[in-house]
């Protein structure tokens, strides 16, 4: 799509320092842009949305993808050549290097309140990861929580759910959860 991403080395890992913005898979196939709430809730082929259907948000926060766009089993791949969606274990490596889940969030989040709600005083972005409060898209298609939370997919599944990592505007936590694959979260790529 012609996007250029800044990157950062954190420990032994080389990360993109911003969220993915692609509208096509690596093989050139289009990722479906779903604006209809009802269609979003039933999609299993892979889709993205621009927060509030406004591309200006995507330039700042990246696009929100359902997990089916992240799924590599079709051979399409959402990250560029040489990069991949991190596994649950690779996020653990990142968190451990930064001191564990209870403090890593502060080292991952961008400072200030331009892209996070107040207070964001617990952030120092010491890692250079530049996480922003990208919000989410619920399974029903509604957008929410911009500047309050950052949600980022992993490539690891748990039965009919998938794992993700969450950052919050007023904590240093970097928590892991699993959830329905029809949520819309950001994607952060890791070098192979």
Short mmCIF file of C-alpha atoms in Angstrom, two decimals:
data_model
loop_
_atom_site.label_atom_id
_atom_site.label_comp_id
_atom_site.label_asym_id
_atom_site.label_seq_id
_atom_site.Cartn_x
_atom_site.Cartn_y
_atom_site.Cartn_z
CA UNK A 1 0.00 0.00 0.00
CA UNK A 2 3.04 2.28 -0.04
CA UNK A 3 3.11 2.75 3.73
CA UNK A 4 6.47 3.40 5.41
CA UNK A 5 6.85 2.35 9.05
CA UNK A 6 9.37 3.34 11.68
CA UNK A 7 10.88 0.42 13.60
CA UNK A 8 12.61 -0.16 16.92
CA UNK A 9 14.83 -2.85 18.43
CA UNK A 10 13.71 -3.91 21.91
CA UNK A 11 15.95 -6.55 23.45
CA UNK A 12 16.42 -9.27 20.82
CA UNK A 13 13.30 -8.27 18.84
CA UNK A 14 12.84 -5.84 15.96
CA UNK A 15 9.32 -4.30 16.04
CA UNK A 16 7.39 -1.86 13.92
CA UNK A 17 7.07 1.29 16.03
CA UNK A 18 3.54 1.98 14.78
CA UNK A 19 0.39 0.03 14.02
CA UNK A 20 -0.33 -1.55 10.66
CA UNK A 21 -2.31 0.47 8.08
CA UNK A 22 -2.53 -1.94 5.14
CA UNK A 23 -5.62 -2.47 3.01
CA UNK A 24 -4.11 -5.43 1.13
CA UNK A 25 -2.54 -8.72 2.10
CA UNK A 26 1.07 -9.46 1.20
CA UNK A 27 -0.09 -11.46 -1.85
CA UNK A 28 -1.93 -8.40 -3.24
CA UNK A 29 -5.48 -9.48 -2.33
CA UNK A 30 -7.67 -6.72 -0.90
CA UNK A 31 -8.67 -6.87 2.74
CA UNK A 32 -12.40 -6.19 2.89
CA UNK A 33 -13.30 -2.80 4.36
CA UNK A 34 -16.55 -3.34 6.25
CA UNK A 35 -18.50 -0.26 7.31
CA UNK A 36 -21.78 -2.08 8.05
CA UNK A 37 -22.12 -3.10 11.69
CA UNK A 38 -24.19 -6.20 10.88
CA UNK A 39 -21.73 -7.40 8.24
CA UNK A 40 -18.80 -6.86 10.60
CA UNK A 41 -20.31 -9.14 13.23
CA UNK A 42 -20.63 -12.08 10.82
CA UNK A 43 -17.41 -11.78 8.80
CA UNK A 44 -15.01 -14.73 8.91
CA UNK A 45 -13.00 -13.99 5.76
CA UNK A 46 -10.89 -11.11 7.11
CA UNK A 47 -11.79 -7.43 7.31
CA UNK A 48 -10.67 -4.04 8.53
CA UNK A 49 -12.32 -0.83 9.62
CA UNK A 50 -11.17 2.75 10.03
CA UNK A 51 -12.18 4.02 13.48
CA UNK A 52 -15.62 5.67 13.08
CA UNK A 53 -15.14 4.96 9.34
CA UNK A 54 -12.74 7.91 9.22
CA UNK A 55 -9.37 7.33 7.52
CA UNK A 56 -7.81 10.22 9.47
CA UNK A 57 -7.88 8.00 12.57
CA UNK A 58 -6.08 5.22 10.68
CA UNK A 59 -3.22 7.53 9.74
CA UNK A 60 -2.70 8.27 13.44
CA UNK A 61 -3.64 4.99 15.15
CA UNK A 62 -3.52 2.34 12.41
CA UNK A 63 -6.46 0.30 11.12
CA UNK A 64 -8.59 -2.09 13.18
CA UNK A 65 -8.70 -5.69 11.89
CA UNK A 66 -10.75 -8.67 12.90
CA UNK A 67 -8.65 -11.72 13.73
CA UNK A 68 -9.61 -13.44 10.47
CA UNK A 69 -7.45 -10.88 8.63
CA UNK A 70 -4.57 -11.84 10.95
CA UNK A 71 -4.99 -15.59 10.32
CA UNK A 72 -2.14 -16.89 8.15
CA UNK A 73 -3.67 -20.29 7.37
CA UNK A 74 -4.84 -19.03 3.97
CA UNK A 75 -1.30 -18.00 3.00
CA UNK A 76 -2.27 -14.34 2.47
CA UNK A 77 -0.28 -12.77 5.37
CA UNK A 78 -1.16 -9.30 6.63
CA UNK A 79 2.39 -8.17 7.52
CA UNK A 80 4.95 -7.25 4.83
CA UNK A 81 7.59 -9.70 3.63
CA UNK A 82 10.10 -10.39 6.42
CA UNK A 83 7.59 -9.53 9.17
CA UNK A 84 4.79 -11.37 10.97
CA UNK A 85 2.04 -10.96 13.55
CA UNK A 86 3.66 -11.88 16.88
CA UNK A 87 2.67 -14.98 18.77
CA UNK A 88 1.54 -14.95 22.34
CA UNK A 89 5.01 -16.18 23.37
CA UNK A 90 6.75 -13.39 21.43
CA UNK A 91 4.70 -10.80 23.31
CA UNK A 92 5.82 -12.50 26.53
CA UNK A 93 9.46 -12.08 25.46
CA UNK A 94 8.80 -8.36 24.94
CA UNK A 95 7.05 -7.97 28.28
CA UNK A 96 9.72 -9.91 30.18
CA UNK A 97 12.51 -7.80 28.70
CA UNK A 98 10.71 -4.66 29.89
CA UNK A 99 10.29 -5.92 33.45
CA UNK A 100 7.05 -7.94 33.30
CA UNK A 101 3.36 -7.36 32.64
CA UNK A 102 2.86 -5.04 35.61
CA UNK A 103 5.34 -2.39 34.39
CA UNK A 104 5.96 -2.99 30.68
CA UNK A 105 2.93 -0.92 29.61
CA UNK A 106 4.46 2.33 30.81
CA UNK A 107 7.59 1.61 28.77
CA UNK A 108 5.52 0.83 25.65
CA UNK A 109 3.07 3.76 25.65
CA UNK A 110 3.66 7.07 23.93
CA UNK A 111 3.89 9.91 26.46
CA UNK A 112 1.48 12.82 26.78
CA UNK A 113 -2.23 13.15 26.09
CA UNK A 114 -2.35 13.79 22.35
CA UNK A 115 -3.07 10.08 21.67
CA UNK A 116 -4.01 8.96 25.20
CA UNK A 117 -6.61 10.23 27.65
CA UNK A 118 -5.55 12.04 30.79
CA UNK A 119 -3.92 10.87 32.99
CA UNK A 120 -1.11 9.23 31.05
CA UNK A 121 1.53 10.16 33.60
CA UNK A 122 2.60 6.54 34.06
CA UNK A 123 4.10 6.37 30.55
CA UNK A 124 7.69 7.08 29.57
CA UNK A 125 7.91 5.17 26.25
CA UNK A 126 11.39 4.03 27.30
CA UNK A 127 11.26 1.24 24.71
CA UNK A 128 10.42 3.48 21.74
CA UNK A 129 7.42 1.25 20.92
CA UNK A 130 5.13 4.34 20.67
CA UNK A 131 1.85 2.59 21.55
CA UNK A 132 -1.20 4.83 21.15
CA UNK A 133 -4.74 4.48 22.47
CA UNK A 134 -6.22 3.06 19.26
CA UNK A 135 -9.51 1.87 20.78
CA UNK A 136 -11.42 -1.05 19.25
CA UNK A 137 -14.34 -2.23 17.19
CA UNK A 138 -16.82 -4.40 19.08
CA UNK A 139 -18.22 -7.61 17.59
CA UNK A 140 -21.43 -5.70 16.79
CA UNK A 141 -19.44 -3.26 14.66
CA UNK A 142 -19.56 -0.22 16.98
CA UNK A 143 -16.29 1.64 17.64
CA UNK A 144 -15.18 2.76 21.08
CA UNK A 145 -12.55 3.51 23.72
CA UNK A 146 -10.23 5.62 21.55
CA UNK A 147 -7.40 7.16 23.64
CA UNK A 148 -8.41 5.00 26.63
CA UNK A 149 -7.10 1.58 25.54
CA UNK A 150 -4.81 -0.04 23.02
CA UNK A 151 -5.71 -3.54 21.83
CA UNK A 152 -3.30 -5.53 19.68
CA UNK A 153 -3.80 -9.01 18.21
CA UNK A 154 -1.43 -11.95 18.54
CA UNK A 155 -1.43 -14.79 16.01
CA UNK A 156 -2.17 -17.37 18.74
CA UNK A 157 -5.64 -18.87 19.12
CA UNK A 158 -7.47 -20.44 22.04
CA UNK A 159 -10.23 -22.65 20.61
CA UNK A 160 -12.72 -20.19 19.05
CA UNK A 161 -10.94 -17.16 20.51
CA UNK A 162 -7.60 -15.41 19.90
CA UNK A 163 -5.08 -13.86 22.28
CA UNK A 164 -4.35 -10.14 22.39
CA UNK A 165 -2.49 -7.60 24.52
CA UNK A 166 -4.08 -4.55 26.16
CA UNK A 167 -2.68 -1.24 27.37
CA UNK A 168 -4.69 1.29 29.37
CA UNK A 169 -4.26 5.06 29.62
CA UNK A 170 -3.80 5.21 33.39
CA UNK A 171 -1.82 2.05 34.22
CA UNK A 172 1.55 0.48 33.46
CA UNK A 173 0.00 -2.95 32.84
CA UNK A 174 0.53 -4.92 29.62
CA UNK A 175 -2.18 -7.52 30.06
CA UNK A 176 -2.98 -10.60 28.00
CA UNK A 177 -6.50 -11.85 27.31
CA UNK A 178 -8.32 -13.98 24.74
CA UNK A 179 -11.52 -12.90 23.02
CA UNK A 180 -13.96 -13.47 20.15
CA UNK A 181 -12.24 -13.20 16.75
CA UNK A 182 -14.78 -10.66 15.44
CA UNK A 183 -13.43 -7.82 17.57
CA UNK A 184 -11.46 -5.18 15.69
CA UNK A 185 -7.97 -4.62 17.11
CA UNK A 186 -4.72 -3.18 15.84
CA UNK A 187 -1.82 -5.21 14.46
CA UNK A 188 1.83 -4.61 15.31
CA UNK A 189 4.35 -6.54 13.17
CA UNK A 190 7.56 -8.21 14.37
CA UNK A 191 10.53 -9.01 12.15
CA UNK A 192 10.98 -12.70 11.25
#
